[in-house]
PDB file of C-alpha atoms in Angstrom:
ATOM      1  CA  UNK A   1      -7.993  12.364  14.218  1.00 64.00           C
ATOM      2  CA  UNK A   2      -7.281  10.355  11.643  1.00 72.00           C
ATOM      3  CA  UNK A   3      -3.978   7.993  11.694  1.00 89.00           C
ATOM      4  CA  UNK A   4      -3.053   9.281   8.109  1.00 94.00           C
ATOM      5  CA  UNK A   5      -4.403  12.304   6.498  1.00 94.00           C
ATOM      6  CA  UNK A   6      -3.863  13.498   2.608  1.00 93.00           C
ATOM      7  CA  UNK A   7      -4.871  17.109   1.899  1.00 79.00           C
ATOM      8  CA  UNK A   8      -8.258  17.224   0.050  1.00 73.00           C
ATOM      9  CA  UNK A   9      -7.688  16.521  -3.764  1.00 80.00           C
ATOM     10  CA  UNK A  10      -8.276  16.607  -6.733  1.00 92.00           C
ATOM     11  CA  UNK A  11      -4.701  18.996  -7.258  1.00 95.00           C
ATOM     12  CA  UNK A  12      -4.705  19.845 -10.976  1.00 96.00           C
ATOM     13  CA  UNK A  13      -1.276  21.911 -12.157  1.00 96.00           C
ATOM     14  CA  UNK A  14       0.360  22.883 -15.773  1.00 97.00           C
ATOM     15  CA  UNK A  15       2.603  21.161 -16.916  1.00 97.00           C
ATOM     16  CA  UNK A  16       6.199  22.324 -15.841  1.00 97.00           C
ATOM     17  CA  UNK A  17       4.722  23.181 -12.652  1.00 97.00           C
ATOM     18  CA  UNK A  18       5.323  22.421  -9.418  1.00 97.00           C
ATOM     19  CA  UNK A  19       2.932  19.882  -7.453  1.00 97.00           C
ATOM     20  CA  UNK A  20       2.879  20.092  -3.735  1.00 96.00           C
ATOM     21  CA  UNK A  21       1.749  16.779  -2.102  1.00 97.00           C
ATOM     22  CA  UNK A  22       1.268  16.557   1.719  1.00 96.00           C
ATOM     23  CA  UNK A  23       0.503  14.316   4.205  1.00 96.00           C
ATOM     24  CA  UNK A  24       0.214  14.523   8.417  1.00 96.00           C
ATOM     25  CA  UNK A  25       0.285  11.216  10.778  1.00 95.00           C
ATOM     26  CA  UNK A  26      -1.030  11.156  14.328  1.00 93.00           C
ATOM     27  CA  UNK A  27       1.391   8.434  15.862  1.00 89.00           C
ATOM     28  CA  UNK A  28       4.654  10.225  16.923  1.00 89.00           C
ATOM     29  CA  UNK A  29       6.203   7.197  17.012  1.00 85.00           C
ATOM     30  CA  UNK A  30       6.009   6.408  13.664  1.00 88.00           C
ATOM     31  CA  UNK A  31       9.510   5.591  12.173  1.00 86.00           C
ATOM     32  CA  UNK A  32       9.541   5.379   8.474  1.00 90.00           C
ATOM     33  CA  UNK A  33       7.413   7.325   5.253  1.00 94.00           C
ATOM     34  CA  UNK A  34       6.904   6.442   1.968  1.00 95.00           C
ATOM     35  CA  UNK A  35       4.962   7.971  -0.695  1.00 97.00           C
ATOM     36  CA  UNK A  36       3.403   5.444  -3.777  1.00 97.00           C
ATOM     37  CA  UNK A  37       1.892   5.997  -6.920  1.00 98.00           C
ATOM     38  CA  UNK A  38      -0.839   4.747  -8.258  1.00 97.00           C
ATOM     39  CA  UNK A  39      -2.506   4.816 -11.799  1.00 97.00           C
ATOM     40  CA  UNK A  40      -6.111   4.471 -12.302  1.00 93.00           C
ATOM     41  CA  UNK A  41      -7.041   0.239 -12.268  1.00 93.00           C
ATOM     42  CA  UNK A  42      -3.576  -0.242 -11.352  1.00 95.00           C
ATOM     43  CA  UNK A  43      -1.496  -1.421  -8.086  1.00 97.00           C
ATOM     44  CA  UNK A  44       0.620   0.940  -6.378  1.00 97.00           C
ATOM     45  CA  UNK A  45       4.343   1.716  -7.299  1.00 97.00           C
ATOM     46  CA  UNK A  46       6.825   2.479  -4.262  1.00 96.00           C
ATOM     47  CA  UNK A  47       8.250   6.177  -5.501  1.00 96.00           C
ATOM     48  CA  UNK A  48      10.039   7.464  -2.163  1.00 96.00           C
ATOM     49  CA  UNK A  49      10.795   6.702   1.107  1.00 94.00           C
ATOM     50  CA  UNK A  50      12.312   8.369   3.765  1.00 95.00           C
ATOM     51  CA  UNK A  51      13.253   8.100   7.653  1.00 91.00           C
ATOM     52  CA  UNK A  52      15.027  10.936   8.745  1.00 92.00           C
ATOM     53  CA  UNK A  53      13.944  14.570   9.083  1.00 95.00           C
ATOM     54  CA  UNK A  54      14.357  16.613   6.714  1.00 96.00           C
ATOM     55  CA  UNK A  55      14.586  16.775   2.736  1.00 96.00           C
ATOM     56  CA  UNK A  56      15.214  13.791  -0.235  1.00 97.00           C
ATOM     57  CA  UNK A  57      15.635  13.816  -3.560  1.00 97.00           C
ATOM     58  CA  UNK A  58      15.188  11.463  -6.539  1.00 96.00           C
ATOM     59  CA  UNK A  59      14.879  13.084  -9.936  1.00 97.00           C
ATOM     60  CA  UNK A  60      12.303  15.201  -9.919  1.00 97.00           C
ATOM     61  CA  UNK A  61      10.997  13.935  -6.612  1.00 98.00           C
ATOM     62  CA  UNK A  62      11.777  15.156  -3.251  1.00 98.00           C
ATOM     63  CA  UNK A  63       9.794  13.726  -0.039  1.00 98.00           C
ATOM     64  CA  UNK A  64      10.250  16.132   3.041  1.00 98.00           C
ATOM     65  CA  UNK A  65       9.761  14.992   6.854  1.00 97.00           C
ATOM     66  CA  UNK A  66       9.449  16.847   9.311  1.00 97.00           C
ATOM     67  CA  UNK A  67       8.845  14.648  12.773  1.00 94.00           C
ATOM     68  CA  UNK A  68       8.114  17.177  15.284  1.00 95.00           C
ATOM     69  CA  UNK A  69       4.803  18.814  12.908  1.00 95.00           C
ATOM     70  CA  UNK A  70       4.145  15.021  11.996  1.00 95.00           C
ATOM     71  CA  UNK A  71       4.241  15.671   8.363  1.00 95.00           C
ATOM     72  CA  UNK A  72       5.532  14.518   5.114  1.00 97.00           C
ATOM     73  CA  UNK A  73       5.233  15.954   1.682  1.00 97.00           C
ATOM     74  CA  UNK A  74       6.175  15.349  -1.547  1.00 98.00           C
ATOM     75  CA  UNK A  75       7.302  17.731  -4.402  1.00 98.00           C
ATOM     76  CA  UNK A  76       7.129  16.783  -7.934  1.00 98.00           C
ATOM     77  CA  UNK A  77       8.918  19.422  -9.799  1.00 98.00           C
ATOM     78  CA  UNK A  78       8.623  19.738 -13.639  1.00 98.00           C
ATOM     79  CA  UNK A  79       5.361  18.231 -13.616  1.00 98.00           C
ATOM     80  CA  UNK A  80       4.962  16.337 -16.626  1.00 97.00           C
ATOM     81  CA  UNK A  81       1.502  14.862 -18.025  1.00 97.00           C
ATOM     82  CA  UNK A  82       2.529  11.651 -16.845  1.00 97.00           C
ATOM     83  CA  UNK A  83       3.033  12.410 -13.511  1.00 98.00           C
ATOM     84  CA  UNK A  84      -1.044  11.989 -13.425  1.00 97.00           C
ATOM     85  CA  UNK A  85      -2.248   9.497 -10.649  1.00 97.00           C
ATOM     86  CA  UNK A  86      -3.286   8.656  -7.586  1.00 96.00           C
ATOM     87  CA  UNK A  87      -0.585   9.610  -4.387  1.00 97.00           C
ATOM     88  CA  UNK A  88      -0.901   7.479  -1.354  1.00 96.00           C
ATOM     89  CA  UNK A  89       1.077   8.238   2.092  1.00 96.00           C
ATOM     90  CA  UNK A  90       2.120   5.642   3.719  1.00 95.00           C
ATOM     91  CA  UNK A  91       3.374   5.648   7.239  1.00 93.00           C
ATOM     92  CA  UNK A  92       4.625   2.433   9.422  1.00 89.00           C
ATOM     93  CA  UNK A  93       3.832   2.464  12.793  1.00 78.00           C
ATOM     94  CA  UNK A  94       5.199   0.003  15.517  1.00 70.00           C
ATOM     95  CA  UNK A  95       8.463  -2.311  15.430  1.00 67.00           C
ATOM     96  CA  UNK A  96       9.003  -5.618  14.502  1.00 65.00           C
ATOM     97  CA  UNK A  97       6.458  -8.011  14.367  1.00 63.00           C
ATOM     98  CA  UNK A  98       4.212  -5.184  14.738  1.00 68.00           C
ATOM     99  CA  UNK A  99       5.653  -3.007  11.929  1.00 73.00           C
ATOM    100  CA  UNK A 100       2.748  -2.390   9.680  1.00 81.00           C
ATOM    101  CA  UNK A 101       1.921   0.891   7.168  1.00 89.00           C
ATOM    102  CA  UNK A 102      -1.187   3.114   7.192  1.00 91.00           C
ATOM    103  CA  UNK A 103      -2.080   4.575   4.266  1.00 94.00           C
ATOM    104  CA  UNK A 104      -4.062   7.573   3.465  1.00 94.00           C
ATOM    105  CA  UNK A 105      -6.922   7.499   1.117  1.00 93.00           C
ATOM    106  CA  UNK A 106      -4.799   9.216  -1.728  1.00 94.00           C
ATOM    107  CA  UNK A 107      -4.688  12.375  -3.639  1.00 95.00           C
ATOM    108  CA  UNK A 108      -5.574  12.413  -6.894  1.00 95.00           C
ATOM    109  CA  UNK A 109      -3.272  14.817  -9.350  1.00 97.00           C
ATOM    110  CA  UNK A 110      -3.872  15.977 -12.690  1.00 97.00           C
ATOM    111  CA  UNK A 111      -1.377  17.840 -14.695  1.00 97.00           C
ATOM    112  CA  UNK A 112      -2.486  19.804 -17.441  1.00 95.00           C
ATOM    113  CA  UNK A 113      -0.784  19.827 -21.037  1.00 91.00           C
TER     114      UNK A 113
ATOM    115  CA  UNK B   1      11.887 -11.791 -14.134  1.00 57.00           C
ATOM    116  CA  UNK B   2      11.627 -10.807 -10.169  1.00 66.00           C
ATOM    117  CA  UNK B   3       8.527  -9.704  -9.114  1.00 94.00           C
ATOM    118  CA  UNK B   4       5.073 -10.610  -7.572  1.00 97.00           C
ATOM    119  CA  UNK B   5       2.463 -12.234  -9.400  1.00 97.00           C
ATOM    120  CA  UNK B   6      -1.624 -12.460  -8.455  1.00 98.00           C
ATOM    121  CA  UNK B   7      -3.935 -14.278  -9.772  1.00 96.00           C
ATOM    122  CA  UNK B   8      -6.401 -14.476 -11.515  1.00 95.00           C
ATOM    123  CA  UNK B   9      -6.157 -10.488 -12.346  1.00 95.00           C
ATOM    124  CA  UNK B  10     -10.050 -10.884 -12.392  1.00 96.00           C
ATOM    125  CA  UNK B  11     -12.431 -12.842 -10.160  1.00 94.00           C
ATOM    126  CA  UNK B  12     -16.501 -13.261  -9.877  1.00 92.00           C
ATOM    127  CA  UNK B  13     -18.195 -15.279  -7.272  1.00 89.00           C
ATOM    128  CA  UNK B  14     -21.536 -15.986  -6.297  1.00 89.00           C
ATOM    129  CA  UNK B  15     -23.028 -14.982  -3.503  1.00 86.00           C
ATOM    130  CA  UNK B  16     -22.249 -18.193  -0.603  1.00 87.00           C
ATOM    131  CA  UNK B  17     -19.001 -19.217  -2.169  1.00 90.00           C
ATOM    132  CA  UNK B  18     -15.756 -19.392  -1.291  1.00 93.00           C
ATOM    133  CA  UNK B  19     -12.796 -18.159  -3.537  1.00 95.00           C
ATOM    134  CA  UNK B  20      -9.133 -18.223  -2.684  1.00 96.00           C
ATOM    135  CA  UNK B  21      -6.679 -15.352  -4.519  1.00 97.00           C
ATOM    136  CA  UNK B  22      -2.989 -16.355  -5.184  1.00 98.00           C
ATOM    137  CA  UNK B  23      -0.033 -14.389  -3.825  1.00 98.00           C
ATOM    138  CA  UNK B  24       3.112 -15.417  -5.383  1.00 98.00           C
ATOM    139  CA  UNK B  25       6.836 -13.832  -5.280  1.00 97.00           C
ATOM    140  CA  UNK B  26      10.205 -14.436  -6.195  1.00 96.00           C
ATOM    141  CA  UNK B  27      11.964 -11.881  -3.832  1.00 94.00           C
ATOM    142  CA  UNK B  28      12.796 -13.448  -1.617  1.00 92.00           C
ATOM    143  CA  UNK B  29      10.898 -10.990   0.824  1.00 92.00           C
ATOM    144  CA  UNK B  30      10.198 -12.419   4.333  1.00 89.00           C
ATOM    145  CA  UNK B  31       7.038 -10.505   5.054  1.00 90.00           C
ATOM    146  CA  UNK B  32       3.893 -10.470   2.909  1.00 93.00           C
ATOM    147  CA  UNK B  33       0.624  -8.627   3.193  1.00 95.00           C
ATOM    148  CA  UNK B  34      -2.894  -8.655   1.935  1.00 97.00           C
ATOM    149  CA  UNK B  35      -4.884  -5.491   1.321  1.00 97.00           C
ATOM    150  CA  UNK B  36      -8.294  -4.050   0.130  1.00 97.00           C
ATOM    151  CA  UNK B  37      -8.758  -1.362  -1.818  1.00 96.00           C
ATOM    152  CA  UNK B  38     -12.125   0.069  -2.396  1.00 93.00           C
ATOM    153  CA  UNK B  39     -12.946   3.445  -3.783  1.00 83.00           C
ATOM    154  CA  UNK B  40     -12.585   6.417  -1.389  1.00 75.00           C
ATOM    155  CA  UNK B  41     -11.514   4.651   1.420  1.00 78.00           C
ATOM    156  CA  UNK B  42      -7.571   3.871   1.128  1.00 85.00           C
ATOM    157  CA  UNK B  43      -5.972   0.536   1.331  1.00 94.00           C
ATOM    158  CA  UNK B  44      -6.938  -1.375   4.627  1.00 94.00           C
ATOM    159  CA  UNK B  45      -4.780  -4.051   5.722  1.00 94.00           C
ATOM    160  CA  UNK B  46      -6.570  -7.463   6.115  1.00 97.00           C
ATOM    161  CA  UNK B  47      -3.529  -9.990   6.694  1.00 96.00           C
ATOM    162  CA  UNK B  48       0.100 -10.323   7.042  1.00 93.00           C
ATOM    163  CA  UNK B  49       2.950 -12.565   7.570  1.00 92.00           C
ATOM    164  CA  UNK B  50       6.344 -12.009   8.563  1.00 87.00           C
ATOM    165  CA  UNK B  51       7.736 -15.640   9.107  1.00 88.00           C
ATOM    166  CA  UNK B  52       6.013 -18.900   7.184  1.00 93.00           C
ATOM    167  CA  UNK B  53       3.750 -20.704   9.346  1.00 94.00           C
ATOM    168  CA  UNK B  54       3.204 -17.033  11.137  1.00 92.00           C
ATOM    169  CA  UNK B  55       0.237 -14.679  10.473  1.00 93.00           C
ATOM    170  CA  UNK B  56      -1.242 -11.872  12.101  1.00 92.00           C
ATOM    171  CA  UNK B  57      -4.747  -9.925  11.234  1.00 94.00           C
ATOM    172  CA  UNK B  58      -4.971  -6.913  10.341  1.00 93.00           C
ATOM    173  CA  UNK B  59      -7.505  -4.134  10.567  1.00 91.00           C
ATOM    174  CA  UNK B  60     -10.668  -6.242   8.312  1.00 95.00           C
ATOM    175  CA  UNK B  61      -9.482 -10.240   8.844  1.00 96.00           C
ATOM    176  CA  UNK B  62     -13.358 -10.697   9.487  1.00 96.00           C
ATOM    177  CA  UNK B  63     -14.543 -13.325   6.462  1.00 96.00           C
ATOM    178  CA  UNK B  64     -10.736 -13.896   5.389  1.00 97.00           C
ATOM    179  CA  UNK B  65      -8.583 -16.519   5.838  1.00 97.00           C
ATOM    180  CA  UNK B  66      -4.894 -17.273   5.019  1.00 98.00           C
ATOM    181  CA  UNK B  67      -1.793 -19.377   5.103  1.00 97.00           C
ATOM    182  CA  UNK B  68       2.137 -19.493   5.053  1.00 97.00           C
ATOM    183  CA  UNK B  69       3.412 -22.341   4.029  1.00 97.00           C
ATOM    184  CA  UNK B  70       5.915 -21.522   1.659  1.00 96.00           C
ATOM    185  CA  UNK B  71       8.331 -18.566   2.017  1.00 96.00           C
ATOM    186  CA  UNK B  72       6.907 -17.287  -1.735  1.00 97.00           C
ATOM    187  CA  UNK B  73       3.327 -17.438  -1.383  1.00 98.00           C
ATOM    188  CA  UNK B  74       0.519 -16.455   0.903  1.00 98.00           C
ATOM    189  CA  UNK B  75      -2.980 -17.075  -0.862  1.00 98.00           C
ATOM    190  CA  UNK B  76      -6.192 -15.290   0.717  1.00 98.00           C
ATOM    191  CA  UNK B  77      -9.681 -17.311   1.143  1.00 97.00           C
ATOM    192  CA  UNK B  78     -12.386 -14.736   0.638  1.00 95.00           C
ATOM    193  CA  UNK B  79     -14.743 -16.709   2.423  1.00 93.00           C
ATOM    194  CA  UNK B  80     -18.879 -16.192   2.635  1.00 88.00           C
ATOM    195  CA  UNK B  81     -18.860 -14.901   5.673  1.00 87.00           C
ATOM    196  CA  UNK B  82     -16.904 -11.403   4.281  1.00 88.00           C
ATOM    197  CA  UNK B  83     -20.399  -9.169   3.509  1.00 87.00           C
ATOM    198  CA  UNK B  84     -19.026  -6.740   0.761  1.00 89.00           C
ATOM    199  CA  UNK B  85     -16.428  -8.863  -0.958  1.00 92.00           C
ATOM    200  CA  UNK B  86     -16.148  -6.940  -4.174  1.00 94.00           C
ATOM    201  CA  UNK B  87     -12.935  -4.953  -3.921  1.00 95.00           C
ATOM    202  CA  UNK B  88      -9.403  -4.584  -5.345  1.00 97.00           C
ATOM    203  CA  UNK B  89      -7.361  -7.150  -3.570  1.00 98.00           C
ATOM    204  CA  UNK B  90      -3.696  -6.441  -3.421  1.00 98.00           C
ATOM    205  CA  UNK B  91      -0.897  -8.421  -2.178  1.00 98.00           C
ATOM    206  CA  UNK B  92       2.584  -6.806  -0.799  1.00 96.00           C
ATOM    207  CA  UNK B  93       5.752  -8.040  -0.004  1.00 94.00           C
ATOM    208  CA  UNK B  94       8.589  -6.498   2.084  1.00 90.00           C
ATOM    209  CA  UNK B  95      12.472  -7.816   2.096  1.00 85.00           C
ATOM    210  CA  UNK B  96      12.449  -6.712   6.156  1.00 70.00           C
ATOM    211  CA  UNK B  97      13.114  -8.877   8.717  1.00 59.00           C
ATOM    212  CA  UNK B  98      11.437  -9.131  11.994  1.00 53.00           C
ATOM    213  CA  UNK B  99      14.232  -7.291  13.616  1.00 54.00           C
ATOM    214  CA  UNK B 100      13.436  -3.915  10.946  1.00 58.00           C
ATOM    215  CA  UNK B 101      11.298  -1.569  10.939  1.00 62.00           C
ATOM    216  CA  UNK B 102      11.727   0.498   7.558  1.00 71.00           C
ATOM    217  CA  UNK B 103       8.790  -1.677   5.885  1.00 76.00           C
ATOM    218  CA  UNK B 104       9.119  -0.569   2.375  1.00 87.00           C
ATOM    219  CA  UNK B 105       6.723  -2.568   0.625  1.00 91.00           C
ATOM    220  CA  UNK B 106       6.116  -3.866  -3.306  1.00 94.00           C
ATOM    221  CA  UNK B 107       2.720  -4.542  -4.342  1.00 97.00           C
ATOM    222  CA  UNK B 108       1.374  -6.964  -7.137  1.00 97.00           C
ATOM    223  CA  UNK B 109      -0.857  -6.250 -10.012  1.00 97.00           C
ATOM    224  CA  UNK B 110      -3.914  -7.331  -7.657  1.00 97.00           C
ATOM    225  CA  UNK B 111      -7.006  -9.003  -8.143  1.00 97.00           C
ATOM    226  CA  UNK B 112      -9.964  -7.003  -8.817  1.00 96.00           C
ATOM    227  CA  UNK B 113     -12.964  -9.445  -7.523  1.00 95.00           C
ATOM    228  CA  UNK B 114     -16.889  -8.723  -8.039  1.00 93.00           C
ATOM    229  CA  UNK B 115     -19.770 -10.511  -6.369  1.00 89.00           C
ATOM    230  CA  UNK B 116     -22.543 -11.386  -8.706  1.00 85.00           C
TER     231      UNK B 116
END
C-alpha cells in the first residue's frame, strides 16, 4: 500500500461547483495533514492544514480528517476557474527529528467556465 | 520581503559535472528540506536539516550532497554520481522546532535543472 494515496485524477467540475479532493495514508501514527496547491511550472503553496479529527474551514476551503479511516479530504466549494491546479496531500509521519511529510503524487483539477 | 529564494530558477549541466543549487530564507525557520519533483511521481524528499551543522537523508540522498552552515541557507550539490538529474528541485522550510511535530512547510520557487 502506498504511504500516501490521491484518488485518480484528472477531476474536471463547473464552475460554482463543488470539488471533492481526497486523500488516504497508511501510517496510523501520522499526526498532522496538509493539503498544497500547485500551479503548472510552479512550487507548491501551503492552502490547509489540519491535526485534529474532524472538519476545517478557510474561505471556501474545508480539509476533513478523519483518523480512524486514515483519510483526509478537501472541499473547495464555489469552484472558481482559478481554483485550477495541481492538489498534493501531504502527511508527516514520525516526531521530532524524524518528523518528515509524504506527499502524494497530486490530483490534477480543472474547473470549467 | 520574507520569503525563500532559489537560485538560479534555471540550471543546465553537462553530463560529469557537478552543480550546486542555492537555498536561501529569511524566516527564520529552523528546519529546511530539499525535494525532487519529477512528473508523475510526487515530491520525494532527498535532504533535510533541522539544526545547522545537522542533516539527515532522505528517501533519494544517493548523488546529493549538502550543508548547514548558516541558519538561512542549505545549498544542494547535484553531484555526477545522481543518474537522472534533470528534475524540479525544490527547497522547503519549516518554523518547527525539534521538539514539534506539526511540520507545516513553505516551499521556494525551485530550480528546474536539465542535463544536456
Amino acid at each position: 500500500q502506498k504511504e500516501v494515496e490521491q484518488n485518480s485524477g484528472p477531476l474536471s467540475v463547473p464552475e460554482g461547483a463543488i470539488a471533492s479532493l481526497n486523500c488516504t495514508y497508511s501510517d496510523r501514527g501520522s499526526q498532522s495533514f496538509f493539503w498544497y496547491r500547485q500551479y503548472s511550472g510552479k512550487s507548491p503553496e501551503l492552502i490547509m492544514s489540519i491535526y485534529s479529527n474532524g472538519d476545517k474551514e478557510d474561505g471556501r476551503f474545508t480539509a476533513q480528517l478523519n483518523k480512524a479511516s486514515q483519510y483526509v479530504s478537501l472541499l473547495i466549494r464555489d469552484s472558481q476557474p482559478s481554483d485550477s491546479a495541481t492538489y498534493l496531500c501531504a502527511v508527516n509521519r514520525g516526531t521530532g527529528a524524524n518528523s518528515k511529510l509524504t506527499f502524494g503524487k497530486g490530483i490534477t483539477l480543472s474547473v470549467r467556465p | 520581503d520574507g520569503g525563500i529564494t532559489q537560485s538560479p530558477k534555471y540550471l543546465f549541466r553537462k553530463e560529469g559535472q557537478n552543480v550546486t543549487l542555492s537555498c536561501e530564507q529569511n524566516l527564520n525557520h529552523d528546519a529546511m528540506y530539499w525535494y525532487r519533483q519529477d512528473p508523475g511521481q510526487g515530491l520525494r524528499l532527498i535532504y533535510y536539516s533541522q539544526i545547522v551543522n545537522d542533516f539527515q537523508k532522505g528517501d533519494i540522498a544517493e548523488g546529493y550532497s549538502v550543508s548547514r552552515e548558516k541558519k538561512e541557507s542549505f545549498p544542494l550539490t547535484v553531484t555526477s554520481a545522481q543518474k537522472n538529474p534533470t528534475a524540479f528541485y525544490l527547497c522547503a522550510s519549516s518554523p518547527r522546532a525539534l521538539a514539534f511535530s506539526y511540520n507545516e512547510q513553505f516551499f521556494g520557487p525551485g530550480t528546474r535543472l536539465t542535463v544536456l
